[in-house]
Amino acid sequence: MWEAEEIEDEETLEALLEASRSAQGRAALSDALADTLHLLPASTHRLLLLRLRLLRNLLAGDDLNQGTFVLLSGPAAVVSSALSSPSDSPDVARAGLQALGNAALAGEHHRAAVWDALFPGSLLELARVREKGVLDPLCMVIDTCCSGEGGRGRLEELCHEELGLPILVEIVTTAWQVGHDEEWLEWLLFKICVEEQKFETLFVALCSRNDAEHSDGDECKTEFNAKHAYLLGKLSKCLANRPKEVSVSISFALDIFNAQKHAAEIVDFTCRVNSPLPTGHPAIDVLGYSLVLLKDICAWESPPSDTQAPVDSLMQTGLVKHLLTYLRELEPPSMIRKSMARGQGDHQPALGTAKVCPYIGYRRDVVAVIANCLHRSKKVQDEVRHLDGIILLLQQCVVDEENPYLREWGLFAVNNLLEGNEENQKEVSGLKMQEAVITPEIADIGLRVEIDKETGHPKLVNN
């Protein structure tokens, strides 16, 4: 049996910490948990830090200690003693959150106790601590509490406009400022924005008149700042890395499309930013990350026939038409531009009205979205043909130094465009039968399109 006076000095606490690293040690030290909680309020900074770390270890996967912790109102004790001024002692806040996170992993009763002790005031204060070391365990605690039985109700509280939304705004603000890049944050944001369909709510809440790049009266939806770009970047990374573990709602897909369209209206397409994402320009980054998200959303297999896929809803709202318009308005790929310059010298036509790629990879990302939309979709194949987009897509099958992997995505798009579609195949074959090149620009670099007799797929060959 451990007495309170035995764990009052730093040397003893260090020894207990070492012993608590093993499962056997945690079991043997179960009697120390109550005394440790009792001593928290009167602890100096150093002793408080050591006691919280001891609690963290004692609560790591030990059912008895986790139950005792909640029975003795441990969550409230940790919050009142260790998390009252988190900005002043981020190391203490980190240890306290780690202890609460380990307790919350024990089950619904424990998650509820931890949540009740933190929400909303303490969570808001913790979210305002601009420290990576605090943010990661904070996101872990929130994500754990919002999972499992009872988690849905707490998630709804977290999305509450007055109580929870300010917490999320501060979390994104902190993560953006400190450059946080951990999975707990990504999955928390994905859960909020995608699974709970609160993307638009959070996106609008991130608007700030101090750092907005564009404002349209009082409509916050058309403002973009670095936090918007950061949020979309995290969501994009999460969706790209774990596509089979998550599902995307139609409303989220449409929200991303709306953000993309707003960004396209704001971005200055006369200025070339020679940088991939992120560029540091909020509107450009919102444009780019929304395209990357749309690419991955449109790559998913269609659900059962009685359920509409997000890509189908995007098609109905004009996604492909918008994307083809973007491609038409762009200047030719760099390889074609250079060929035109060599071949026409001082007599080359002016491209002053053509738009440029606002970031390295923009054209590729537009083509990639179209390519995924075309996959096994006769409706989209026909739409591209009706919009006179076949030749336009053939133009994208070139190497472009400003758009890595453009040729690969262009060929994938054309392959999907022609697969199983006799009308589209006939139109492309007609170009060949008439001995006509794809476009004058493609002819300048010595390429033409052919239909492979064995596979029926298009390919670019040298003249």
Short mmCIF file of C-alpha atoms in Angstrom, two decimals:
data_model
loop_
_atom_site.label_atom_id
_atom_site.label_comp_id
_atom_site.label_asym_id
_atom_site.label_seq_id
_atom_site.Cartn_x
_atom_site.Cartn_y
_atom_site.Cartn_z
CA MET A 1 0.00 0.00 0.00
CA TRP A 2 1.38 3.35 -1.07
CA GLU A 3 0.91 6.27 1.30
CA ALA A 4 0.60 9.87 0.15
CA GLU A 5 3.80 10.93 1.85
CA GLU A 6 5.70 8.26 -0.09
CA ILE A 7 4.94 9.90 -3.45
CA GLU A 8 5.55 13.51 -2.50
CA ASP A 9 9.18 13.81 -3.55
CA GLU A 10 10.51 13.99 -7.08
CA GLU A 11 12.92 11.08 -6.76
CA THR A 12 10.19 8.68 -5.67
CA LEU A 13 7.89 9.86 -8.46
CA GLU A 14 10.62 9.23 -11.02
CA ALA A 15 10.98 5.68 -9.69
CA LEU A 16 7.22 5.12 -9.83
CA LEU A 17 7.11 6.44 -13.37
CA GLU A 18 9.74 3.92 -14.41
CA ALA A 19 7.88 1.08 -12.69
CA SER A 20 4.56 2.07 -14.31
CA ARG A 21 5.90 1.54 -17.81
CA SER A 22 5.03 -2.17 -17.69
CA ALA A 23 1.63 -3.82 -17.30
CA GLN A 24 2.85 -5.59 -14.16
CA GLY A 25 4.05 -2.34 -12.69
CA ARG A 26 0.76 -0.60 -13.38
CA ALA A 27 -1.15 -3.40 -11.68
CA ALA A 28 1.15 -3.30 -8.64
CA LEU A 29 0.78 0.48 -8.34
CA SER A 30 -3.02 0.60 -8.48
CA ASP A 31 -3.17 1.79 -4.86
CA ALA A 32 -1.07 4.84 -5.77
CA LEU A 33 -3.73 6.22 -8.10
CA ALA A 34 -6.03 7.61 -5.40
CA ASP A 35 -3.15 9.27 -3.54
CA THR A 36 -1.84 10.78 -6.75
CA LEU A 37 -5.23 12.33 -7.53
CA HIS A 38 -5.48 13.65 -3.98
CA LEU A 39 -2.11 15.42 -4.24
CA LEU A 40 -2.72 17.11 -7.60
CA PRO A 41 -4.20 20.43 -6.32
CA ALA A 42 -1.25 21.25 -4.03
CA SER A 43 1.50 20.21 -6.44
CA THR A 44 4.26 22.47 -7.66
CA HIS A 45 4.75 22.61 -11.43
CA ARG A 46 7.38 19.89 -11.52
CA LEU A 47 5.55 17.56 -9.15
CA LEU A 48 2.27 18.17 -10.97
CA LEU A 49 3.89 17.21 -14.26
CA LEU A 50 5.35 14.01 -12.79
CA ARG A 51 2.06 13.02 -11.14
CA LEU A 52 0.12 13.54 -14.33
CA ARG A 53 2.61 11.41 -16.22
CA LEU A 54 2.25 8.76 -13.55
CA LEU A 55 -1.53 8.89 -13.95
CA ARG A 56 -1.11 8.65 -17.71
CA ASN A 57 0.92 5.46 -17.33
CA LEU A 58 -1.37 3.95 -14.70
CA LEU A 59 -4.37 4.47 -16.98
CA ALA A 60 -2.77 2.88 -20.05
CA GLY A 61 -4.81 -0.27 -20.67
CA ASP A 62 -5.40 -1.16 -17.00
CA ASP A 63 -9.11 -1.79 -16.43
CA LEU A 64 -8.92 -1.53 -12.64
CA ASN A 65 -7.06 1.78 -12.70
CA GLN A 66 -9.33 3.20 -15.38
CA GLY A 67 -12.42 2.29 -13.35
CA THR A 68 -10.97 3.73 -10.14
CA PHE A 69 -10.04 6.94 -11.95
CA VAL A 70 -13.62 7.59 -13.03
CA LEU A 71 -15.06 6.42 -9.69
CA LEU A 72 -12.90 8.99 -7.86
CA SER A 73 -13.91 11.81 -10.27
CA GLY A 74 -10.46 11.75 -11.79
CA PRO A 75 -11.41 13.58 -15.01
CA ALA A 76 -12.72 16.57 -13.08
CA ALA A 77 -9.67 16.54 -10.79
CA VAL A 78 -7.26 16.55 -13.72
CA VAL A 79 -9.14 19.33 -15.48
CA SER A 80 -9.35 21.58 -12.42
CA SER A 81 -5.75 21.02 -11.31
CA ALA A 82 -3.84 20.67 -14.55
CA LEU A 83 -5.88 22.26 -17.33
CA SER A 84 -7.13 25.48 -15.77
CA SER A 85 -4.36 27.58 -17.43
CA PRO A 86 -3.06 25.42 -20.28
CA SER A 87 -1.28 28.27 -22.07
CA ASP A 88 1.00 28.84 -19.08
CA SER A 89 2.06 25.18 -18.81
CA PRO A 90 1.70 23.35 -22.14
CA ASP A 91 3.77 20.40 -20.88
CA VAL A 92 1.35 19.94 -17.98
CA ALA A 93 -1.62 20.26 -20.35
CA ARG A 94 -0.15 17.61 -22.62
CA ALA A 95 0.35 15.14 -19.76
CA GLY A 96 -3.16 15.79 -18.46
CA LEU A 97 -4.71 15.21 -21.86
CA GLN A 98 -2.74 12.02 -22.34
CA ALA A 99 -4.09 10.75 -19.01
CA LEU A 100 -7.65 11.63 -19.99
CA GLY A 101 -7.17 10.01 -23.40
CA ASN A 102 -6.04 6.74 -21.83
CA ALA A 103 -9.04 6.80 -19.50
CA ALA A 104 -11.46 7.51 -22.34
CA LEU A 105 -10.27 4.43 -24.23
CA ALA A 106 -11.79 2.19 -21.53
CA GLY A 107 -15.42 2.50 -22.69
CA GLU A 108 -18.54 4.62 -22.93
CA HIS A 109 -18.84 5.39 -19.21
CA HIS A 110 -15.27 6.68 -19.20
CA ARG A 111 -15.72 8.68 -22.41
CA ALA A 112 -18.78 10.36 -20.99
CA ALA A 113 -16.95 11.30 -17.79
CA VAL A 114 -14.00 12.76 -19.67
CA TRP A 115 -16.27 14.69 -22.03
CA ASP A 116 -18.37 16.12 -19.22
CA ALA A 117 -15.24 17.38 -17.49
CA LEU A 118 -13.88 19.07 -20.63
CA PHE A 119 -16.78 20.33 -22.73
CA PRO A 120 -17.06 23.10 -23.65
CA GLY A 121 -14.93 25.57 -21.67
CA SER A 122 -11.76 23.54 -21.10
CA LEU A 123 -11.73 22.25 -24.67
CA LEU A 124 -11.89 25.81 -25.97
CA GLU A 125 -9.00 26.91 -23.74
CA LEU A 126 -6.93 23.92 -24.77
CA ALA A 127 -7.64 24.51 -28.46
CA ARG A 128 -6.24 28.03 -28.09
CA VAL A 129 -2.86 26.73 -26.96
CA ARG A 130 -0.65 27.16 -30.02
CA GLU A 131 1.51 24.11 -29.30
CA LYS A 132 1.82 20.90 -31.31
CA GLY A 133 2.40 18.96 -28.13
CA VAL A 134 -1.01 19.97 -26.77
CA LEU A 135 -2.97 19.81 -30.00
CA ASP A 136 -2.26 16.16 -30.81
CA PRO A 137 -3.50 14.65 -27.50
CA LEU A 138 -6.40 17.12 -27.57
CA CYS A 139 -7.51 15.77 -30.95
CA MET A 140 -7.02 12.23 -29.69
CA VAL A 141 -9.26 12.87 -26.67
CA ILE A 142 -11.97 14.55 -28.75
CA ASP A 143 -11.91 11.86 -31.43
CA THR A 144 -12.07 9.09 -28.83
CA CYS A 145 -14.96 10.72 -26.99
CA CYS A 146 -16.85 11.18 -30.26
CA SER A 147 -16.52 7.49 -31.18
CA GLY A 148 -18.50 4.41 -30.22
CA GLU A 149 -21.74 4.30 -28.30
CA GLY A 150 -22.76 7.82 -27.28
CA GLY A 151 -20.18 9.38 -29.55
CA ARG A 152 -22.73 10.65 -32.04
CA GLY A 153 -24.40 12.83 -29.42
CA ARG A 154 -21.08 14.33 -28.35
CA LEU A 155 -20.17 14.91 -31.98
CA GLU A 156 -23.39 16.86 -32.41
CA GLU A 157 -22.45 18.96 -29.39
CA LEU A 158 -19.06 19.62 -30.93
CA CYS A 159 -20.78 20.88 -34.08
CA HIS A 160 -23.13 23.15 -32.11
CA GLU A 161 -22.88 26.66 -33.52
CA GLU A 162 -22.39 28.41 -30.18
CA LEU A 163 -20.78 25.78 -27.94
CA GLY A 164 -18.74 23.48 -30.14
CA LEU A 165 -17.98 25.28 -33.38
CA PRO A 166 -15.63 27.84 -31.73
CA ILE A 167 -13.57 24.88 -30.45
CA LEU A 168 -13.18 23.50 -33.98
CA VAL A 169 -12.24 26.91 -35.35
CA GLU A 170 -9.51 27.25 -32.73
CA ILE A 171 -8.25 23.73 -33.45
CA VAL A 172 -7.89 24.49 -37.17
CA THR A 173 -6.30 27.86 -36.38
CA THR A 174 -3.75 26.27 -34.05
CA ALA A 175 -2.99 23.45 -36.47
CA TRP A 176 -2.43 25.91 -39.31
CA GLN A 177 -0.22 28.19 -37.24
CA VAL A 178 2.02 25.46 -35.82
CA GLY A 179 2.07 23.29 -38.95
CA HIS A 180 0.45 20.30 -37.29
CA ASP A 181 0.42 17.14 -39.41
CA GLU A 182 -0.85 14.19 -37.37
CA GLU A 183 -3.54 11.61 -38.07
CA TRP A 184 -5.67 12.38 -35.01
CA LEU A 185 -6.35 15.85 -36.39
CA GLU A 186 -7.01 14.59 -39.91
CA TRP A 187 -9.51 12.01 -38.80
CA LEU A 188 -11.26 14.40 -36.43
CA LEU A 189 -11.69 16.94 -39.24
CA PHE A 190 -12.79 14.23 -41.65
CA LYS A 191 -15.35 12.96 -39.15
CA ILE A 192 -16.74 16.47 -38.69
CA CYS A 193 -16.72 17.58 -42.31
CA VAL A 194 -17.51 14.37 -44.18
CA GLU A 195 -19.25 11.89 -41.92
CA GLU A 196 -21.29 14.55 -40.09
CA GLN A 197 -21.61 16.71 -43.23
CA LYS A 198 -20.57 19.87 -41.40
CA PHE A 199 -17.98 21.01 -43.93
CA GLU A 200 -19.83 24.11 -45.05
CA THR A 201 -20.60 25.11 -41.46
CA LEU A 202 -16.95 24.90 -40.42
CA PHE A 203 -15.70 26.41 -43.68
CA VAL A 204 -17.85 29.50 -43.20
CA ALA A 205 -16.89 29.75 -39.53
CA LEU A 206 -13.22 29.93 -40.52
CA CYS A 207 -13.80 33.24 -42.31
CA SER A 208 -12.02 36.22 -40.83
CA ARG A 209 -12.16 39.73 -42.15
CA ASN A 210 -8.59 40.24 -41.02
CA ASP A 211 -7.06 37.60 -43.25
CA ALA A 212 -9.67 37.05 -45.99
CA GLU A 213 -8.27 37.27 -49.47
CA HIS A 214 -11.56 38.20 -51.04
CA SER A 215 -14.83 39.51 -49.77
CA ASP A 216 -18.19 39.78 -51.44
CA GLY A 217 -20.16 42.02 -49.16
CA ASP A 218 -21.25 40.07 -46.13
CA GLU A 219 -21.14 36.68 -47.84
CA CYS A 220 -18.48 34.80 -45.91
CA LYS A 221 -18.78 31.87 -48.28
CA THR A 222 -16.74 33.69 -50.92
CA GLU A 223 -13.83 34.60 -48.66
CA PHE A 224 -10.72 32.47 -48.55
CA ASN A 225 -7.85 32.51 -46.12
CA ALA A 226 -4.98 30.21 -45.20
CA LYS A 227 -7.16 28.27 -42.76
CA HIS A 228 -9.57 27.33 -45.53
CA ALA A 229 -6.67 26.03 -47.61
CA TYR A 230 -5.25 24.15 -44.63
CA LEU A 231 -8.59 22.45 -43.92
CA LEU A 232 -9.01 21.33 -47.53
CA GLY A 233 -5.43 20.08 -47.59
CA LYS A 234 -6.01 17.90 -44.52
CA LEU A 235 -9.26 16.51 -45.91
CA SER A 236 -7.59 15.78 -49.22
CA LYS A 237 -4.74 13.90 -47.55
CA CYS A 238 -7.14 11.85 -45.46
CA LEU A 239 -9.34 10.90 -48.40
CA ALA A 240 -6.39 10.03 -50.61
CA ASN A 241 -4.65 7.84 -48.01
CA ARG A 242 -7.63 5.90 -46.66
CA PRO A 243 -10.27 5.71 -49.42
CA LYS A 244 -11.68 2.33 -48.36
CA GLU A 245 -12.26 3.26 -44.73
CA VAL A 246 -14.49 6.25 -45.27
CA SER A 247 -17.62 7.14 -47.21
CA VAL A 248 -18.38 10.43 -48.90
CA SER A 249 -21.83 11.99 -48.83
CA ILE A 250 -23.45 13.78 -51.73
CA SER A 251 -23.68 16.99 -49.72
CA PHE A 252 -19.94 16.98 -49.02
CA ALA A 253 -19.16 16.41 -52.69
CA LEU A 254 -21.41 19.30 -53.71
CA ASP A 255 -19.89 21.55 -51.03
CA ILE A 256 -16.41 20.86 -52.41
CA PHE A 257 -17.62 21.60 -55.95
CA ASN A 258 -19.09 24.89 -54.77
CA ALA A 259 -15.81 25.84 -53.09
CA GLN A 260 -13.97 25.00 -56.30
CA LYS A 261 -16.29 27.16 -58.40
CA HIS A 262 -15.98 30.09 -55.98
CA ALA A 263 -12.20 29.80 -56.04
CA ALA A 264 -12.17 29.70 -59.85
CA GLU A 265 -14.03 33.02 -59.85
CA ILE A 266 -11.49 34.61 -57.50
CA VAL A 267 -8.14 33.31 -58.76
CA ASP A 268 -6.22 35.55 -61.14
CA PHE A 269 -5.55 33.29 -64.11
CA THR A 270 -3.25 35.86 -65.72
CA CYS A 271 -0.55 35.25 -63.09
CA ARG A 272 1.54 32.11 -63.12
CA VAL A 273 2.66 30.84 -59.70
CA ASN A 274 5.57 28.49 -60.27
CA SER A 275 4.84 26.29 -57.29
CA PRO A 276 2.88 23.11 -56.61
CA LEU A 277 0.32 22.96 -53.82
CA PRO A 278 0.42 24.54 -51.34
CA THR A 279 1.41 27.80 -53.00
CA GLY A 280 0.82 30.08 -50.04
CA HIS A 281 -1.96 31.87 -51.94
CA PRO A 282 -5.24 30.92 -50.20
CA ALA A 283 -7.59 31.13 -53.19
CA ILE A 284 -5.21 29.18 -55.42
CA ASP A 285 -4.75 26.51 -52.77
CA VAL A 286 -8.51 26.22 -52.23
CA LEU A 287 -8.90 25.82 -56.00
CA GLY A 288 -6.23 23.14 -56.14
CA TYR A 289 -7.17 21.12 -53.08
CA SER A 290 -10.84 21.13 -54.07
CA LEU A 291 -9.87 19.70 -57.46
CA VAL A 292 -7.78 17.00 -55.79
CA LEU A 293 -10.71 16.14 -53.53
CA LEU A 294 -13.06 15.98 -56.52
CA LYS A 295 -10.61 13.69 -58.30
CA ASP A 296 -10.68 11.21 -55.42
CA ILE A 297 -14.44 11.52 -54.88
CA CYS A 298 -15.07 10.75 -58.56
CA ALA A 299 -12.71 7.77 -58.46
CA TRP A 300 -14.90 5.78 -56.10
CA GLU A 301 -16.92 2.84 -57.33
CA SER A 302 -20.62 3.47 -57.67
CA PRO A 303 -22.83 2.27 -54.80
CA PRO A 304 -25.70 -0.20 -55.26
CA SER A 305 -28.20 0.77 -57.93
CA ASP A 306 -30.73 2.04 -55.40
CA THR A 307 -28.27 4.66 -54.10
CA GLN A 308 -27.03 7.66 -56.03
CA ALA A 309 -23.28 8.09 -56.07
CA PRO A 310 -21.73 11.51 -55.31
CA VAL A 311 -20.25 11.58 -58.82
CA ASP A 312 -23.76 11.30 -60.31
CA SER A 313 -24.90 14.34 -58.36
CA LEU A 314 -21.80 16.23 -59.45
CA MET A 315 -22.59 15.41 -63.08
CA GLN A 316 -26.11 16.74 -62.65
CA THR A 317 -24.77 20.05 -61.38
CA GLY A 318 -22.49 20.52 -64.38
CA LEU A 319 -19.09 19.37 -63.16
CA VAL A 320 -17.83 18.06 -66.51
CA LYS A 321 -19.09 21.11 -68.39
CA HIS A 322 -17.26 23.40 -65.98
CA LEU A 323 -14.04 21.42 -66.24
CA LEU A 324 -14.06 21.37 -70.04
CA THR A 325 -14.60 25.13 -69.98
CA TYR A 326 -11.56 25.54 -67.74
CA LEU A 327 -9.45 23.51 -70.18
CA ARG A 328 -10.65 25.48 -73.21
CA GLU A 329 -9.76 28.78 -71.56
CA LEU A 330 -6.19 27.68 -70.75
CA GLU A 331 -3.24 28.39 -73.01
CA PRO A 332 -1.85 25.26 -74.71
CA PRO A 333 0.47 22.99 -72.69
CA SER A 334 4.07 24.20 -72.48
CA MET A 335 5.34 21.64 -74.98
CA ILE A 336 2.85 22.81 -77.58
CA ARG A 337 3.55 26.48 -76.87
CA LYS A 338 7.27 25.93 -77.45
CA SER A 339 6.58 24.09 -80.68
CA MET A 340 4.32 26.90 -81.86
CA ALA A 341 6.99 29.45 -81.06
CA ARG A 342 9.64 27.52 -83.00
CA GLY A 343 7.43 26.92 -86.00
CA GLN A 344 5.86 30.34 -86.36
CA GLY A 345 8.57 32.65 -85.11
CA ASP A 346 7.44 36.27 -84.98
CA HIS A 347 4.14 35.38 -86.67
CA GLN A 348 2.74 33.19 -83.91
CA PRO A 349 -0.81 34.08 -82.85
CA ALA A 350 -1.28 36.06 -79.69
CA LEU A 351 -2.24 34.10 -76.57
CA GLY A 352 -2.82 37.18 -74.46
CA THR A 353 -6.43 36.28 -73.75
CA ALA A 354 -5.65 32.71 -72.73
CA LYS A 355 -5.48 31.81 -69.06
CA VAL A 356 -2.39 30.30 -67.45
CA CYS A 357 -2.12 27.50 -64.91
CA PRO A 358 -2.23 29.21 -61.50
CA TYR A 359 -0.11 26.46 -59.91
CA ILE A 360 2.09 23.60 -61.07
CA GLY A 361 -0.28 20.71 -61.73
CA TYR A 362 -3.52 22.63 -62.29
CA ARG A 363 -4.15 21.31 -65.81
CA ARG A 364 -3.29 17.77 -64.71
CA ASP A 365 -5.75 17.99 -61.81
CA VAL A 366 -8.57 19.19 -64.08
CA VAL A 367 -7.88 16.36 -66.54
CA ALA A 368 -7.67 13.84 -63.67
CA VAL A 369 -11.16 14.75 -62.43
CA ILE A 370 -12.56 14.37 -65.94
CA ALA A 371 -10.75 11.06 -66.38
CA ASN A 372 -12.27 9.60 -63.23
CA CYS A 373 -15.72 10.88 -64.14
CA LEU A 374 -15.44 9.12 -67.50
CA HIS A 375 -14.57 5.74 -66.02
CA ARG A 376 -17.27 3.24 -67.07
CA SER A 377 -19.82 6.02 -67.53
CA LYS A 378 -21.46 6.17 -70.96
CA LYS A 379 -23.45 9.19 -69.83
CA VAL A 380 -20.29 11.19 -69.21
CA GLN A 381 -18.67 9.82 -72.38
CA ASP A 382 -21.63 11.07 -74.41
CA GLU A 383 -21.65 14.41 -72.59
CA VAL A 384 -18.03 15.04 -73.48
CA ARG A 385 -18.76 14.29 -77.13
CA HIS A 386 -21.82 16.55 -77.18
CA LEU A 387 -19.75 19.33 -75.63
CA ASP A 388 -17.10 18.93 -78.37
CA GLY A 389 -14.60 17.83 -75.78
CA ILE A 390 -12.98 14.87 -77.54
CA ILE A 391 -10.32 16.84 -79.38
CA LEU A 392 -9.77 18.96 -76.29
CA LEU A 393 -8.96 15.85 -74.24
CA LEU A 394 -6.70 14.50 -76.98
CA GLN A 395 -4.72 17.72 -76.67
CA GLN A 396 -3.88 16.84 -73.08
CA CYS A 397 -1.93 13.69 -74.03
CA VAL A 398 1.42 15.46 -74.05
CA VAL A 399 4.31 15.92 -71.67
CA ASP A 400 4.05 19.26 -69.88
CA GLU A 401 6.77 20.50 -67.55
CA GLU A 402 4.23 22.62 -65.70
CA ASN A 403 1.96 19.63 -65.12
CA PRO A 404 3.73 16.44 -64.05
CA TYR A 405 1.98 13.26 -65.27
CA LEU A 406 -0.34 15.23 -67.57
CA ARG A 407 0.31 12.81 -70.45
CA GLU A 408 -0.56 9.80 -68.28
CA TRP A 409 -3.79 11.35 -67.05
CA GLY A 410 -4.62 12.53 -70.58
CA LEU A 411 -4.22 9.03 -71.98
CA PHE A 412 -6.26 7.59 -69.11
CA ALA A 413 -9.01 10.12 -69.84
CA VAL A 414 -9.06 9.31 -73.56
CA ASN A 415 -9.04 5.58 -72.83
CA ASN A 416 -12.06 6.00 -70.54
CA LEU A 417 -13.68 8.28 -73.12
CA LEU A 418 -13.56 5.61 -75.83
CA GLU A 419 -13.99 2.39 -73.87
CA GLY A 420 -17.17 0.69 -75.01
CA ASN A 421 -18.47 3.82 -76.74
CA GLU A 422 -18.81 3.28 -80.50
CA GLU A 423 -19.86 6.87 -81.20
CA ASN A 424 -16.74 8.29 -79.58
CA GLN A 425 -14.52 5.67 -81.23
CA LYS A 426 -16.03 6.49 -84.61
CA GLU A 427 -15.36 10.20 -84.13
CA VAL A 428 -11.71 9.62 -83.23
CA SER A 429 -11.27 7.05 -86.01
CA GLY A 430 -12.72 9.58 -88.42
CA LEU A 431 -9.92 11.95 -87.56
CA LYS A 432 -7.43 9.30 -88.59
CA MET A 433 -9.31 8.14 -91.71
CA GLN A 434 -9.43 11.70 -92.99
CA GLU A 435 -5.65 11.90 -92.38
CA ALA A 436 -6.35 14.85 -90.15
CA VAL A 437 -4.20 15.54 -87.14
CA ILE A 438 -5.69 16.18 -83.74
CA THR A 439 -4.97 19.87 -83.81
CA PRO A 440 -2.35 22.07 -85.47
CA GLU A 441 -0.52 22.22 -82.17
CA ILE A 442 -0.25 18.44 -81.90
CA ALA A 443 0.93 18.28 -85.51
CA ASP A 444 3.71 20.75 -84.72
CA ILE A 445 5.25 18.30 -82.25
CA GLY A 446 4.96 15.39 -84.65
CA LEU A 447 2.13 13.40 -83.05
CA ARG A 448 -1.13 11.93 -84.25
CA VAL A 449 -3.77 9.70 -82.69
CA GLU A 450 -4.43 6.13 -83.78
CA ILE A 451 -6.79 3.40 -82.59
CA ASP A 452 -4.84 0.27 -81.70
CA LYS A 453 -6.28 -2.54 -83.85
CA GLU A 454 -5.74 -5.17 -81.16
CA THR A 455 -6.98 -3.32 -78.09
CA GLY A 456 -9.28 -0.73 -79.59
CA HIS A 457 -7.64 1.88 -77.35
CA PRO A 458 -6.32 5.24 -78.58
CA LYS A 459 -2.62 5.94 -78.66
CA LEU A 460 -0.39 8.80 -79.69
CA VAL A 461 2.22 7.94 -82.30
CA ASN A 462 4.88 9.87 -84.19
CA ASN A 463 4.02 11.08 -87.69
#
